[in-house]
mmCIF file with all atom_site columns, C-alpha atoms and ligand atoms in Angstrom:
data_model
loop_
_atom_site.group_PDB
_atom_site.id
_atom_site.type_symbol
_atom_site.label_atom_id
_atom_site.label_alt_id
_atom_site.label_comp_id
_atom_site.label_asym_id
_atom_site.label_entity_id
_atom_site.label_seq_id
_atom_site.pdbx_PDB_ins_code
_atom_site.Cartn_x
_atom_site.Cartn_y
_atom_site.Cartn_z
_atom_site.occupancy
_atom_site.B_iso_or_equiv
_atom_site.pdbx_formal_charge
_atom_site.auth_seq_id
_atom_site.auth_comp_id
_atom_site.auth_asym_id
_atom_site.auth_atom_id
_atom_site.pdbx_PDB_model_num
ATOM   1   C CA  . MET D 1 1   ? -3.024  35.797 -36.885 1.00 65.00 ? 1   MET D CA  1
ATOM   2   C CA  . SER D 1 2   ? -2.835  32.843 -34.540 1.00 90.00 ? 2   SER D CA  1
ATOM   3   C CA  . ALA D 1 3   ? -2.908  32.305 -30.809 1.00 95.00 ? 3   ALA D CA  1
ATOM   4   C CA  . VAL D 1 4   ? -1.206  29.973 -28.387 1.00 97.00 ? 4   VAL D CA  1
ATOM   5   C CA  . ILE D 1 5   ? -2.287  29.036 -24.869 1.00 98.00 ? 5   ILE D CA  1
ATOM   6   C CA  . LEU D 1 6   ? 0.658   28.143 -22.632 1.00 98.00 ? 6   LEU D CA  1
ATOM   7   C CA  . TYR D 1 7   ? -0.304  26.600 -19.315 1.00 98.00 ? 7   TYR D CA  1
ATOM   8   C CA  . THR D 1 8   ? 1.079   24.852 -16.274 1.00 98.00 ? 8   THR D CA  1
ATOM   9   C CA  . THR D 1 9   ? -0.984  22.699 -13.945 1.00 98.00 ? 9   THR D CA  1
ATOM   10  C CA  . LYS D 1 10  ? -0.575  20.247 -11.115 1.00 97.00 ? 10  LYS D CA  1
ATOM   11  C CA  . HIS D 1 11  ? -3.912  18.461 -11.018 1.00 97.00 ? 11  HIS D CA  1
ATOM   12  C CA  . GLY D 1 12  ? -5.459  19.437 -14.361 1.00 97.00 ? 12  GLY D CA  1
ATOM   13  C CA  . THR D 1 13  ? -7.741  22.450 -13.810 1.00 98.00 ? 13  THR D CA  1
ATOM   14  C CA  . ALA D 1 14  ? -5.560  24.949 -15.689 1.00 98.00 ? 14  ALA D CA  1
ATOM   15  C CA  . GLU D 1 15  ? -5.293  22.411 -18.534 1.00 98.00 ? 15  GLU D CA  1
ATOM   16  C CA  . LYS D 1 16  ? -9.067  21.952 -18.579 1.00 98.00 ? 16  LYS D CA  1
ATOM   17  C CA  . CYS D 1 17  ? -9.449  25.744 -18.819 1.00 98.00 ? 17  CYS D CA  1
ATOM   18  C CA  . ALA D 1 18  ? -6.981  25.838 -21.733 1.00 98.00 ? 18  ALA D CA  1
ATOM   19  C CA  . GLY D 1 19  ? -9.170  23.244 -23.462 1.00 97.00 ? 19  GLY D CA  1
ATOM   20  C CA  . ILE D 1 20  ? -12.340 25.269 -22.811 1.00 97.00 ? 20  ILE D CA  1
ATOM   21  C CA  . LEU D 1 21  ? -10.656 28.402 -24.230 1.00 97.00 ? 21  LEU D CA  1
ATOM   22  C CA  . LYS D 1 22  ? -9.546  26.490 -27.329 1.00 95.00 ? 22  LYS D CA  1
ATOM   23  C CA  . GLU D 1 23  ? -13.097 25.188 -27.843 1.00 95.00 ? 23  GLU D CA  1
ATOM   24  C CA  . LYS D 1 24  ? -14.610 28.651 -27.478 1.00 95.00 ? 24  LYS D CA  1
ATOM   25  C CA  . ALA D 1 25  ? -12.055 30.363 -29.729 1.00 94.00 ? 25  ALA D CA  1
ATOM   26  C CA  . SER D 1 26  ? -12.649 30.633 -33.431 1.00 89.00 ? 26  SER D CA  1
ATOM   27  C CA  . LEU D 1 27  ? -9.125  31.976 -33.929 1.00 84.00 ? 27  LEU D CA  1
ATOM   28  C CA  . GLU D 1 28  ? -6.663  29.178 -34.781 1.00 87.00 ? 28  GLU D CA  1
ATOM   29  C CA  . THR D 1 29  ? -5.361  28.247 -31.310 1.00 92.00 ? 29  THR D CA  1
ATOM   30  C CA  . GLU D 1 30  ? -2.685  25.840 -30.108 1.00 91.00 ? 30  GLU D CA  1
ATOM   31  C CA  . PHE D 1 31  ? -2.339  24.785 -26.506 1.00 93.00 ? 31  PHE D CA  1
ATOM   32  C CA  . VAL D 1 32  ? 0.910   23.777 -24.881 1.00 97.00 ? 32  VAL D CA  1
ATOM   33  C CA  . ASN D 1 33  ? 1.900   22.347 -21.493 1.00 98.00 ? 33  ASN D CA  1
ATOM   34  C CA  . LEU D 1 34  ? 5.003   24.331 -20.484 1.00 98.00 ? 34  LEU D CA  1
ATOM   35  C CA  . LYS D 1 35  ? 6.176   21.521 -18.211 1.00 98.00 ? 35  LYS D CA  1
ATOM   36  C CA  . GLU D 1 36  ? 6.534   19.366 -21.345 1.00 98.00 ? 36  GLU D CA  1
ATOM   37  C CA  . SER D 1 37  ? 7.794   22.177 -23.642 1.00 98.00 ? 37  SER D CA  1
ATOM   38  C CA  . PRO D 1 38  ? 9.665   24.703 -21.478 1.00 97.00 ? 38  PRO D CA  1
ATOM   39  C CA  . ASP D 1 39  ? 11.488  26.130 -24.522 1.00 97.00 ? 39  ASP D CA  1
ATOM   40  C CA  . PHE D 1 40  ? 8.388   26.691 -26.645 1.00 98.00 ? 40  PHE D CA  1
ATOM   41  C CA  . ASP D 1 41  ? 8.977   29.460 -29.214 1.00 97.00 ? 41  ASP D CA  1
ATOM   42  C CA  . ILE D 1 42  ? 6.272   32.159 -29.109 1.00 98.00 ? 42  ILE D CA  1
ATOM   43  C CA  . LYS D 1 43  ? 7.767   34.234 -31.950 1.00 96.00 ? 43  LYS D CA  1
ATOM   44  C CA  . PRO D 1 44  ? 5.302   33.042 -34.641 1.00 95.00 ? 44  PRO D CA  1
ATOM   45  C CA  . PHE D 1 45  ? 2.237   33.952 -32.547 1.00 96.00 ? 45  PHE D CA  1
ATOM   46  C CA  . SER D 1 46  ? 0.559   37.331 -32.293 1.00 95.00 ? 46  SER D CA  1
ATOM   47  C CA  . THR D 1 47  ? -1.577  36.397 -29.272 1.00 97.00 ? 47  THR D CA  1
ATOM   48  C CA  . VAL D 1 48  ? -0.244  34.539 -26.230 1.00 98.00 ? 48  VAL D CA  1
ATOM   49  C CA  . VAL D 1 49  ? -2.392  33.322 -23.330 1.00 98.00 ? 49  VAL D CA  1
ATOM   50  C CA  . LEU D 1 50  ? -0.619  32.268 -20.112 1.00 98.00 ? 50  LEU D CA  1
ATOM   51  C CA  . GLY D 1 51  ? -2.477  30.154 -17.541 1.00 98.00 ? 51  GLY D CA  1
ATOM   52  C CA  . ALA D 1 52  ? -1.320  28.642 -14.251 1.00 98.00 ? 52  ALA D CA  1
ATOM   53  C CA  . SER D 1 53  ? -2.672  27.377 -10.948 1.00 98.00 ? 53  SER D CA  1
ATOM   54  C CA  . VAL D 1 54  ? -1.823  28.420 -7.395  1.00 97.00 ? 54  VAL D CA  1
ATOM   55  C CA  . TYR D 1 55  ? -0.416  26.237 -4.623  1.00 95.00 ? 55  TYR D CA  1
ATOM   56  C CA  . VAL D 1 56  ? 0.451   27.874 -1.322  1.00 92.00 ? 56  VAL D CA  1
ATOM   57  C CA  . GLU D 1 57  ? 0.389   31.337 -2.909  1.00 95.00 ? 57  GLU D CA  1
ATOM   58  C CA  . LYS D 1 58  ? 2.704   30.417 -5.811  1.00 97.00 ? 58  LYS D CA  1
ATOM   59  C CA  . ILE D 1 59  ? 2.272   29.483 -9.456  1.00 98.00 ? 59  ILE D CA  1
ATOM   60  C CA  . GLN D 1 60  ? 4.292   26.629 -11.028 1.00 98.00 ? 60  GLN D CA  1
ATOM   61  C CA  . ARG D 1 61  ? 7.998   27.495 -11.268 1.00 98.00 ? 61  ARG D CA  1
ATOM   62  C CA  . GLU D 1 62  ? 8.043   26.449 -14.950 1.00 98.00 ? 62  GLU D CA  1
ATOM   63  C CA  . MET D 1 63  ? 5.601   29.306 -15.682 1.00 98.00 ? 63  MET D CA  1
ATOM   64  C CA  . SER D 1 64  ? 7.571   31.872 -13.654 1.00 98.00 ? 64  SER D CA  1
ATOM   65  C CA  . ALA D 1 65  ? 10.805  30.788 -15.374 1.00 98.00 ? 65  ALA D CA  1
ATOM   66  C CA  . PHE D 1 66  ? 9.188   30.982 -18.828 1.00 98.00 ? 66  PHE D CA  1
ATOM   67  C CA  . CYS D 1 67  ? 7.863   34.506 -18.188 1.00 98.00 ? 67  CYS D CA  1
ATOM   68  C CA  . GLU D 1 68  ? 11.247  35.672 -16.961 1.00 98.00 ? 68  GLU D CA  1
ATOM   69  C CA  . LYS D 1 69  ? 13.131  34.133 -19.893 1.00 98.00 ? 69  LYS D CA  1
ATOM   70  C CA  . ASN D 1 70  ? 10.655  35.367 -22.547 1.00 98.00 ? 70  ASN D CA  1
ATOM   71  C CA  . ARG D 1 71  ? 9.813   38.716 -20.949 1.00 98.00 ? 71  ARG D CA  1
ATOM   72  C CA  . GLU D 1 72  ? 10.980  40.907 -23.876 1.00 98.00 ? 72  GLU D CA  1
ATOM   73  C CA  . GLU D 1 73  ? 9.205   38.791 -26.489 1.00 98.00 ? 73  GLU D CA  1
ATOM   74  C CA  . LEU D 1 74  ? 6.011   38.633 -24.386 1.00 98.00 ? 74  LEU D CA  1
ATOM   75  C CA  . LEU D 1 75  ? 5.914   42.422 -24.145 1.00 98.00 ? 75  LEU D CA  1
ATOM   76  C CA  . LYS D 1 76  ? 5.713   42.593 -27.974 1.00 97.00 ? 76  LYS D CA  1
ATOM   77  C CA  . LYS D 1 77  ? 2.587   40.388 -28.040 1.00 97.00 ? 77  LYS D CA  1
ATOM   78  C CA  . LYS D 1 78  ? -1.074  40.684 -27.264 1.00 97.00 ? 78  LYS D CA  1
ATOM   79  C CA  . ILE D 1 79  ? -1.205  38.746 -24.013 1.00 98.00 ? 79  ILE D CA  1
ATOM   80  C CA  . GLY D 1 80  ? -3.852  37.460 -21.616 1.00 98.00 ? 80  GLY D CA  1
ATOM   81  C CA  . LEU D 1 81  ? -3.412  35.865 -18.185 1.00 98.00 ? 81  LEU D CA  1
ATOM   82  C CA  . TYR D 1 82  ? -5.563  33.458 -16.231 1.00 98.00 ? 82  TYR D CA  1
ATOM   83  C CA  . ILE D 1 83  ? -5.217  31.844 -12.856 1.00 98.00 ? 83  ILE D CA  1
ATOM   84  C CA  . CYS D 1 84  ? -6.928  28.827 -11.326 1.00 98.00 ? 84  CYS D CA  1
ATOM   85  C CA  . SER D 1 85  ? -7.160  29.327 -7.568  1.00 97.00 ? 85  SER D CA  1
ATOM   86  C CA  . GLY D 1 86  ? -9.525  28.752 -4.709  1.00 94.00 ? 86  GLY D CA  1
ATOM   87  C CA  . ASP D 1 87  ? -9.410  32.449 -3.842  1.00 95.00 ? 87  ASP D CA  1
ATOM   88  C CA  . THR D 1 88  ? -11.227 34.598 -6.383  1.00 94.00 ? 88  THR D CA  1
ATOM   89  C CA  . GLY D 1 89  ? -11.164 37.738 -4.228  1.00 94.00 ? 89  GLY D CA  1
ATOM   90  C CA  . LYS D 1 90  ? -8.397  40.218 -3.432  1.00 94.00 ? 90  LYS D CA  1
ATOM   91  C CA  . ALA D 1 91  ? -5.716  37.545 -2.881  1.00 93.00 ? 91  ALA D CA  1
ATOM   92  C CA  . GLY D 1 92  ? -6.720  35.917 -6.156  1.00 94.00 ? 92  GLY D CA  1
ATOM   93  C CA  . ARG D 1 93  ? -6.256  39.177 -8.068  1.00 96.00 ? 93  ARG D CA  1
ATOM   94  C CA  . GLY D 1 94  ? -2.818  39.446 -6.466  1.00 97.00 ? 94  GLY D CA  1
ATOM   95  C CA  . TYR D 1 95  ? -1.895  36.021 -7.874  1.00 98.00 ? 95  TYR D CA  1
ATOM   96  C CA  . LEU D 1 96  ? -2.202  37.474 -11.403 1.00 98.00 ? 96  LEU D CA  1
ATOM   97  C CA  . LYS D 1 97  ? 0.958   39.471 -10.648 1.00 98.00 ? 97  LYS D CA  1
ATOM   98  C CA  . LEU D 1 98  ? 2.913   36.229 -10.176 1.00 98.00 ? 98  LEU D CA  1
ATOM   99  C CA  . PHE D 1 99  ? 3.508   36.186 -13.954 1.00 98.00 ? 99  PHE D CA  1
ATOM   100 C CA  . GLY D 1 100 ? 5.756   39.234 -13.348 1.00 98.00 ? 100 GLY D CA  1
ATOM   101 C CA  . ASN D 1 101 ? 4.833   42.908 -12.997 1.00 97.00 ? 101 ASN D CA  1
ATOM   102 C CA  . ASP D 1 102 ? 5.665   43.928 -16.586 1.00 98.00 ? 102 ASP D CA  1
ATOM   103 C CA  . VAL D 1 103 ? 3.775   41.001 -18.066 1.00 98.00 ? 103 VAL D CA  1
ATOM   104 C CA  . HIS D 1 104 ? 0.845   41.714 -15.742 1.00 98.00 ? 104 HIS D CA  1
ATOM   105 C CA  . ASN D 1 105 ? 0.747   45.401 -16.688 1.00 98.00 ? 105 ASN D CA  1
ATOM   106 C CA  . HIS D 1 106 ? 0.986   44.608 -20.411 1.00 98.00 ? 106 HIS D CA  1
ATOM   107 C CA  . ALA D 1 107 ? -1.846  42.034 -20.410 1.00 98.00 ? 107 ALA D CA  1
ATOM   108 C CA  . ILE D 1 108 ? -5.096  42.966 -22.151 1.00 98.00 ? 108 ILE D CA  1
ATOM   109 C CA  . SER D 1 109 ? -7.183  40.548 -20.109 1.00 98.00 ? 109 SER D CA  1
ATOM   110 C CA  . LYS D 1 110 ? -6.423  39.030 -16.672 1.00 98.00 ? 110 LYS D CA  1
ATOM   111 C CA  . LYS D 1 111 ? -8.956  36.757 -15.062 1.00 98.00 ? 111 LYS D CA  1
ATOM   112 C CA  . LEU D 1 112 ? -9.499  34.306 -12.249 1.00 98.00 ? 112 LEU D CA  1
ATOM   113 C CA  . PHE D 1 113 ? -11.090 31.154 -13.628 1.00 98.00 ? 113 PHE D CA  1
ATOM   114 C CA  . GLY D 1 114 ? -11.915 29.553 -10.265 1.00 98.00 ? 114 GLY D CA  1
ATOM   115 C CA  . SER D 1 115 ? -10.843 26.143 -9.017  1.00 97.00 ? 115 SER D CA  1
ATOM   116 C CA  . GLU D 1 116 ? -11.392 22.434 -8.854  1.00 96.00 ? 116 GLU D CA  1
ATOM   117 C CA  . ILE D 1 117 ? -10.555 20.133 -5.964  1.00 93.00 ? 117 ILE D CA  1
ATOM   118 C CA  . TYR D 1 118 ? -9.843  16.443 -6.507  1.00 92.00 ? 118 TYR D CA  1
ATOM   119 C CA  . TRP D 1 119 ? -8.832  14.724 -3.279  1.00 94.00 ? 119 TRP D CA  1
ATOM   120 C CA  . GLU D 1 120 ? -7.689  11.540 -5.027  1.00 93.00 ? 120 GLU D CA  1
ATOM   121 C CA  . LYS D 1 121 ? -5.039  13.535 -6.966  1.00 94.00 ? 121 LYS D CA  1
ATOM   122 C CA  . MET D 1 122 ? -3.497  15.066 -3.822  1.00 95.00 ? 122 MET D CA  1
ATOM   123 C CA  . ASN D 1 123 ? -0.434  13.708 -2.061  1.00 94.00 ? 123 ASN D CA  1
ATOM   124 C CA  . PRO D 1 124 ? -0.610  13.284 1.757   1.00 94.00 ? 124 PRO D CA  1
ATOM   125 C CA  . ILE D 1 125 ? 0.917   16.736 2.441   1.00 93.00 ? 125 ILE D CA  1
ATOM   126 C CA  . GLU D 1 126 ? -1.540  18.435 0.088   1.00 92.00 ? 126 GLU D CA  1
ATOM   127 C CA  . LYS D 1 127 ? -4.414  16.570 1.767   1.00 92.00 ? 127 LYS D CA  1
ATOM   128 C CA  . LEU D 1 128 ? -3.238  17.792 5.150   1.00 91.00 ? 128 LEU D CA  1
ATOM   129 C CA  . ALA D 1 129 ? -3.014  21.407 3.927   1.00 88.00 ? 129 ALA D CA  1
ATOM   130 C CA  . MET D 1 130 ? -6.414  21.149 2.240   1.00 90.00 ? 130 MET D CA  1
ATOM   131 C CA  . ARG D 1 131 ? -8.073  19.805 5.411   1.00 89.00 ? 131 ARG D CA  1
ATOM   132 C CA  . ILE D 1 132 ? -7.004  23.004 7.178   1.00 86.00 ? 132 ILE D CA  1
ATOM   133 C CA  . ILE D 1 133 ? -8.314  25.283 4.385   1.00 81.00 ? 133 ILE D CA  1
ATOM   134 C CA  . LYS D 1 134 ? -11.480 23.412 3.439   1.00 81.00 ? 134 LYS D CA  1
ATOM   135 C CA  . LYS D 1 135 ? -14.056 21.852 5.739   1.00 76.00 ? 135 LYS D CA  1
ATOM   136 C CA  . SER D 1 136 ? -15.671 19.620 3.094   1.00 79.00 ? 136 SER D CA  1
ATOM   137 C CA  . LYS D 1 137 ? -13.963 16.411 2.037   1.00 82.00 ? 137 LYS D CA  1
ATOM   138 C CA  . GLY D 1 138 ? -15.815 16.226 -1.271  1.00 89.00 ? 138 GLY D CA  1
ATOM   139 C CA  . ASN D 1 139 ? -14.466 16.989 -4.736  1.00 92.00 ? 139 ASN D CA  1
ATOM   140 C CA  . SER D 1 140 ? -15.656 20.257 -6.226  1.00 92.00 ? 140 SER D CA  1
ATOM   141 C CA  . SER D 1 141 ? -15.647 22.154 -9.506  1.00 92.00 ? 141 SER D CA  1
ATOM   142 C CA  . ASP D 1 142 ? -16.091 25.903 -9.199  1.00 95.00 ? 142 ASP D CA  1
ATOM   143 C CA  . LEU D 1 143 ? -15.059 27.253 -12.569 1.00 98.00 ? 143 LEU D CA  1
ATOM   144 C CA  . GLU D 1 144 ? -16.050 30.844 -13.346 1.00 97.00 ? 144 GLU D CA  1
ATOM   145 C CA  . MET D 1 145 ? -17.592 30.382 -16.791 1.00 97.00 ? 145 MET D CA  1
ATOM   146 C CA  . THR D 1 146 ? -18.525 34.077 -17.027 1.00 98.00 ? 146 THR D CA  1
ATOM   147 C CA  . ALA D 1 147 ? -14.875 35.045 -16.480 1.00 98.00 ? 147 ALA D CA  1
ATOM   148 C CA  . ILE D 1 148 ? -13.849 32.568 -19.203 1.00 98.00 ? 148 ILE D CA  1
ATOM   149 C CA  . ASP D 1 149 ? -16.395 34.062 -21.641 1.00 98.00 ? 149 ASP D CA  1
ATOM   150 C CA  . ASP D 1 150 ? -15.290 37.621 -20.774 1.00 98.00 ? 150 ASP D CA  1
ATOM   151 C CA  . PHE D 1 151 ? -11.656 36.597 -21.341 1.00 98.00 ? 151 PHE D CA  1
ATOM   152 C CA  . VAL D 1 152 ? -12.475 35.158 -24.797 1.00 97.00 ? 152 VAL D CA  1
ATOM   153 C CA  . ALA D 1 153 ? -14.269 38.406 -25.700 1.00 97.00 ? 153 ALA D CA  1
ATOM   154 C CA  . GLU D 1 154 ? -11.582 40.761 -24.334 1.00 98.00 ? 154 GLU D CA  1
ATOM   155 C CA  . MET D 1 155 ? -8.810  38.797 -26.065 1.00 97.00 ? 155 MET D CA  1
ATOM   156 C CA  . LYS D 1 156 ? -10.877 38.693 -29.277 1.00 95.00 ? 156 LYS D CA  1
ATOM   157 C CA  . LEU D 1 157 ? -10.291 34.946 -29.564 1.00 94.00 ? 157 LEU D CA  1
ATOM   158 C CA  . LYS D 1 158 ? -13.714 34.686 -31.191 1.00 88.00 ? 158 LYS D CA  1
HETATM 159 C C1  . FMN E 2 .   ? -2.271  21.794 -1.413  1.00 66.46 ? 201 FMN E C1  1
HETATM 160 C C2  . FMN E 2 .   ? -3.057  22.881 -2.089  1.00 66.46 ? 201 FMN E C2  1
HETATM 161 C C3  . FMN E 2 .   ? -2.710  24.213 -1.884  1.00 66.46 ? 201 FMN E C3  1
HETATM 162 C C4  . FMN E 2 .   ? -3.453  25.249 -2.460  1.00 66.46 ? 201 FMN E C4  1
HETATM 163 N N1  . FMN E 2 .   ? -3.093  26.548 -2.222  1.00 66.46 ? 201 FMN E N1  1
HETATM 164 C C5  . FMN E 2 .   ? -3.881  27.548 -2.701  1.00 66.46 ? 201 FMN E C5  1
HETATM 165 C C6  . FMN E 2 .   ? -3.572  28.906 -2.386  1.00 66.46 ? 201 FMN E C6  1
HETATM 166 O O1  . FMN E 2 .   ? -2.576  29.248 -1.741  1.00 66.46 ? 201 FMN E O1  1
HETATM 167 N N2  . FMN E 2 .   ? -4.420  29.869 -2.840  1.00 66.46 ? 201 FMN E N2  1
HETATM 168 C C7  . FMN E 2 .   ? -5.541  29.567 -3.573  1.00 66.46 ? 201 FMN E C7  1
HETATM 169 O O2  . FMN E 2 .   ? -6.284  30.474 -3.932  1.00 66.46 ? 201 FMN E O2  1
HETATM 170 N N3  . FMN E 2 .   ? -5.822  28.292 -3.930  1.00 66.46 ? 201 FMN E N3  1
HETATM 171 C C8  . FMN E 2 .   ? -5.026  27.269 -3.513  1.00 66.46 ? 201 FMN E C8  1
HETATM 172 N N4  . FMN E 2 .   ? -5.301  25.969 -3.848  1.00 66.46 ? 201 FMN E N4  1
HETATM 173 C C9  . FMN E 2 .   ? -6.422  25.668 -4.786  1.00 66.46 ? 201 FMN E C9  1
HETATM 174 C C10 . FMN E 2 .   ? -5.879  25.366 -6.206  1.00 66.46 ? 201 FMN E C10 1
HETATM 175 O O3  . FMN E 2 .   ? -5.296  26.518 -6.757  1.00 66.46 ? 201 FMN E O3  1
HETATM 176 C C11 . FMN E 2 .   ? -7.028  24.872 -7.085  1.00 66.46 ? 201 FMN E C11 1
HETATM 177 O O4  . FMN E 2 .   ? -7.424  23.600 -6.598  1.00 66.46 ? 201 FMN E O4  1
HETATM 178 C C12 . FMN E 2 .   ? -6.710  24.809 -8.562  1.00 66.46 ? 201 FMN E C12 1
HETATM 179 O O5  . FMN E 2 .   ? -7.903  24.469 -9.267  1.00 66.46 ? 201 FMN E O5  1
HETATM 180 C C13 . FMN E 2 .   ? -5.624  23.801 -8.902  1.00 66.46 ? 201 FMN E C13 1
HETATM 181 O O6  . FMN E 2 .   ? -5.370  23.862 -10.276 1.00 66.46 ? 201 FMN E O6  1
HETATM 182 P P1  . FMN E 2 .   ? -4.615  22.694 -11.073 1.00 66.46 ? 201 FMN E P1  1
HETATM 183 O O7  . FMN E 2 .   ? -5.523  21.497 -11.039 1.00 66.46 ? 201 FMN E O7  1
HETATM 184 O O8  . FMN E 2 .   ? -4.494  23.250 -12.480 1.00 66.46 ? 201 FMN E O8  1
HETATM 185 O O9  . FMN E 2 .   ? -3.302  22.471 -10.456 1.00 66.46 ? 201 FMN E O9  1
HETATM 186 C C14 . FMN E 2 .   ? -4.559  24.917 -3.306  1.00 66.46 ? 201 FMN E C14 1
HETATM 187 C C15 . FMN E 2 .   ? -4.894  23.574 -3.550  1.00 66.46 ? 201 FMN E C15 1
HETATM 188 C C16 . FMN E 2 .   ? -4.161  22.572 -2.963  1.00 66.46 ? 201 FMN E C16 1
HETATM 189 C C17 . FMN E 2 .   ? -4.524  21.120 -3.235  1.00 66.46 ? 201 FMN E C17 1
#
């Protein structure tokens, strides 16, 4: 039995969360950036975790494309989904469906892991959008560590 965490990220939060999951898991766990390995083969793994972050209500297209292409194989696995997003309410829960309805329905655990904001990593358009959403100009880290622990337990990664 082994697990793989497949993630996509723009500014690093979803990757950081993949690292935290790997650290907390006692199950042998690989983690893979889907932007670097879009054709990663999940066949050898019994457990697959998919993680992405949200920008203007969408997850990275590499993640959507991977889920679409590997839909049948994913539905044979034990899967878990996580999202990094500023919204951890109703809209946030809706983002979990962006992996695809079948994948969402099949997942054992689906969690919102919170967000991080790093102004220096944003391009000018992102900065403009962020100024409208957020009043503060400071960096922030609002990761939901309880959700991460619950995810590890529900997925039996430990
Ligand atoms: C330009 C921009 C747009 C964003 N749009 C959304 C959004 O539509 N909904 C949301 O909940 N969070 C939104 N966020 C917050 C990000 O999802 C959050 O910062 C997340 O931690 C980014 O993860 P990443 O570093 O893995 O890319 C946005 C952030 C930026 C910079």
